[in-house]
Amino acid sequence: MAYLLREGTQRSTGNEVILNNITVAKILLEMLKSSLGPKGLDKMLVEGQDVTITNDGATIVKNMEVQHPTAKLLIETAKTVDTEVGDGTTSVVVLAGLLLEKAEDLLNQKIHPTAIIEGYRKALNSSLDLLKSIADKISPEDRKIIHDLVYTTLSSKFFSTEHTLEKIINLVIEASLAVLDKRDGTYDLDIKNIKIVKVNGGEFDDSELVNGIVVDKEPTNENMPRRLEKVKVMLADFPLKLEKTEISMKLGITDPTQIKGYLDEQTAYVKQMVDKIKAMGVKLFITQKDIDEVASYLMGKSGIIALKNVKRSDIELLSRATGAKIASSMKDANESDLGEAKLVEVRNLGKNKYLFIQSDKAKAVTVIIKGSNNMVTDEAERSLNDAFNSIRNLLLEPYIVAGGGAVEEELAKRLRENAGKVPGKEQLAFNAFADALEEYVSILSETAGMDPISALTEIRHKHANGLKNAGIDIVKARIYDNMLELKVIDSLKVKDQVLKSATEAATAILKIDDMIAAAPAKQQPQPQQPNPYLG
């Protein structure tokens, strides 16, 4: 008998494969849905000695060591959403799981997967069109809207008091506005220009924004100044030392004075470079490469602060903060490449010393997060990254929608109103898409501690009466008429991306009707080694 596949290969086909894949998606849905929303519960992720406690969807999915291909597909989808918009990772997995759960009911009614897929695609296209009509266009310069958006993003995090939350929101907004680029009426927020420094010790209320860059380095010589004002800055990508030649040589020395002569020449070479730096008026020299002890001593004697082996990313940020160009060699360096800093100062943060380089015109800034331990500061960093991404998304597409499940319920209502235009069995899938959106609202109410059936009934009634922004006030566990009044808003760009990605993931899984698990390759038997102790 001829074998098409390797012996031991397992194959599953038809609806059995689809239903098995849906089961995996439902398991993932059950794991993540309790983390949805501001009152979502945390997950404890343990890997060896490392423990992470978070309700951040991106962190949860990135640390999950799943084996099943379907689970991997959903997690990769979540990672893509995180890369694109920096938010919505929990939502996309939950919504994809709900779409597959509704598809399972249709499959059990003998609806063909192709009809379900086509119905979902039509529902997605209709949803994307409807989203624009539901959304409100805003001015990207409206500081109140930006505040409310960041409030929504951070309200699901663990900040202890309203006072602390407001302080962090203002810090995020100030950091974003400091590095914001406005050109020809368009806005761009490059989050890479915002550096986050985590410090163990102190409280969140002690966190601060520095208009400039904070580097976790000390001056290379203890005799260098610890504080300077109005400083010329030089950034370099070359070492201050005698470089080794590519050709190996041996030095023949017959007299001890020759050693001194060689060292004097080496010192003279380094001194020549330091003298040029000094003549240019430089008071802060920072290089990505090394600085030898002679150069450090000479620069300290000249009142110059020097840092060595600084990361390339920090060098580039310093260039944005001070206006200095990065010199590739001492020969090419000139005064026009220099930048300026208002203040350069060595300060203690926690147990370590840092160099603060501040400027009034800095296009790169540093946010210093303070907390009691690594676990707390790590979670705070993830929260701030979400907040910065939410502002970036708003600037790229200046439309907002009401949060708290309001937009999902309004979409579900309008999809059902349009379902009559969809022919045949695809209409069942079209309606199932709307059901999945409503189920999402139901989960949100459940995490708020509300009765999901009562909450869904009430929110349906309000939307039927034209209150498109009615949603779940999770703080007070109630249905509120206008979530925008409660400062609960979401970026249209995030909602758009979540809908697209969740639908694409669900339809990709529904298209799989054959799974072939190859048998492991047979290992060749190893020749037996003779036992040296036997004759």
Short mmCIF file of N, CA, C and O in Angstrom, two decimals, residues 127 130 134 406-417 431 433-438 441:
data_model
loop_
_atom_site.label_atom_id
_atom_site.label_comp_id
_atom_site.label_asym_id
_atom_site.label_seq_id
_atom_site.Cartn_x
_atom_site.Cartn_y
_atom_site.Cartn_z
N SER A 127 -19.21 47.81 9.17
CA SER A 127 -18.81 48.38 10.46
C SER A 127 -17.82 49.52 10.29
O SER A 127 -17.91 50.55 10.97
N LEU A 130 -19.67 52.51 9.12
CA LEU A 130 -20.51 53.04 10.19
C LEU A 130 -19.70 53.75 11.27
O LEU A 130 -20.15 54.73 11.85
N ILE A 134 -20.37 57.31 13.23
CA ILE A 134 -20.59 57.35 14.68
C ILE A 134 -19.59 58.28 15.35
O ILE A 134 -19.90 58.96 16.33
N ALA A 406 -20.00 51.66 24.37
CA ALA A 406 -21.00 52.45 23.64
C ALA A 406 -20.89 52.24 22.13
O ALA A 406 -21.90 52.02 21.44
N VAL A 407 -19.68 52.31 21.60
CA VAL A 407 -19.52 52.20 20.15
C VAL A 407 -19.84 50.78 19.67
O VAL A 407 -20.42 50.60 18.58
N GLU A 408 -19.50 49.76 20.47
CA GLU A 408 -19.80 48.38 20.08
C GLU A 408 -21.32 48.15 20.04
O GLU A 408 -21.84 47.50 19.12
N GLU A 409 -22.05 48.70 21.02
CA GLU A 409 -23.51 48.53 21.04
C GLU A 409 -24.16 49.28 19.88
O GLU A 409 -25.09 48.77 19.24
N GLU A 410 -23.68 50.49 19.60
CA GLU A 410 -24.24 51.27 18.50
C GLU A 410 -23.98 50.57 17.16
O GLU A 410 -24.86 50.54 16.28
N LEU A 411 -22.78 50.01 17.01
CA LEU A 411 -22.46 49.25 15.79
C LEU A 411 -23.39 48.04 15.65
O LEU A 411 -23.89 47.76 14.55
N ALA A 412 -23.58 47.31 16.75
CA ALA A 412 -24.44 46.13 16.72
C ALA A 412 -25.86 46.51 16.29
O ALA A 412 -26.49 45.83 15.47
N LYS A 413 -26.37 47.61 16.84
CA LYS A 413 -27.73 48.07 16.50
C LYS A 413 -27.85 48.41 15.02
O LYS A 413 -28.78 47.97 14.33
N ARG A 414 -26.87 49.17 14.50
CA ARG A 414 -26.94 49.61 13.10
C ARG A 414 -26.69 48.45 12.13
O ARG A 414 -27.24 48.43 11.03
N LEU A 415 -25.86 47.49 12.53
CA LEU A 415 -25.65 46.32 11.67
C LEU A 415 -26.95 45.53 11.51
O LEU A 415 -27.29 45.07 10.42
N ARG A 416 -27.67 45.37 12.61
CA ARG A 416 -28.93 44.63 12.54
C ARG A 416 -29.94 45.36 11.64
O ARG A 416 -30.73 44.73 10.94
N GLU A 417 -29.90 46.69 11.69
CA GLU A 417 -30.80 47.47 10.84
C GLU A 417 -30.47 47.28 9.36
O GLU A 417 -31.36 47.37 8.50
N ASN A 431 -25.56 38.94 11.17
CA ASN A 431 -26.17 39.16 12.48
C ASN A 431 -25.32 38.59 13.62
O ASN A 431 -25.29 39.14 14.72
N PHE A 433 -22.15 38.57 13.70
CA PHE A 433 -21.11 39.58 13.93
C PHE A 433 -21.62 40.62 14.92
O PHE A 433 -20.91 41.01 15.87
N ALA A 434 -22.87 41.07 14.73
CA ALA A 434 -23.47 42.04 15.65
C ALA A 434 -23.63 41.43 17.04
O ALA A 434 -23.40 42.10 18.06
N ASP A 435 -24.00 40.15 17.10
CA ASP A 435 -24.14 39.46 18.40
C ASP A 435 -22.81 39.41 19.14
O ASP A 435 -22.76 39.57 20.37
N ALA A 436 -21.70 39.19 18.39
CA ALA A 436 -20.37 39.14 19.01
C ALA A 436 -20.01 40.50 19.62
O ALA A 436 -19.43 40.57 20.71
N LEU A 437 -20.36 41.58 18.91
CA LEU A 437 -20.08 42.93 19.44
C LEU A 437 -20.86 43.17 20.73
O LEU A 437 -20.34 43.75 21.69
N GLU A 438 -22.11 42.70 20.77
CA GLU A 438 -22.91 42.86 21.98
C GLU A 438 -22.39 41.99 23.12
O GLU A 438 -22.44 42.39 24.28
N VAL A 441 -19.77 43.81 24.91
CA VAL A 441 -20.34 44.76 25.88
C VAL A 441 -20.75 44.02 27.15
O VAL A 441 -20.54 44.51 28.27
#
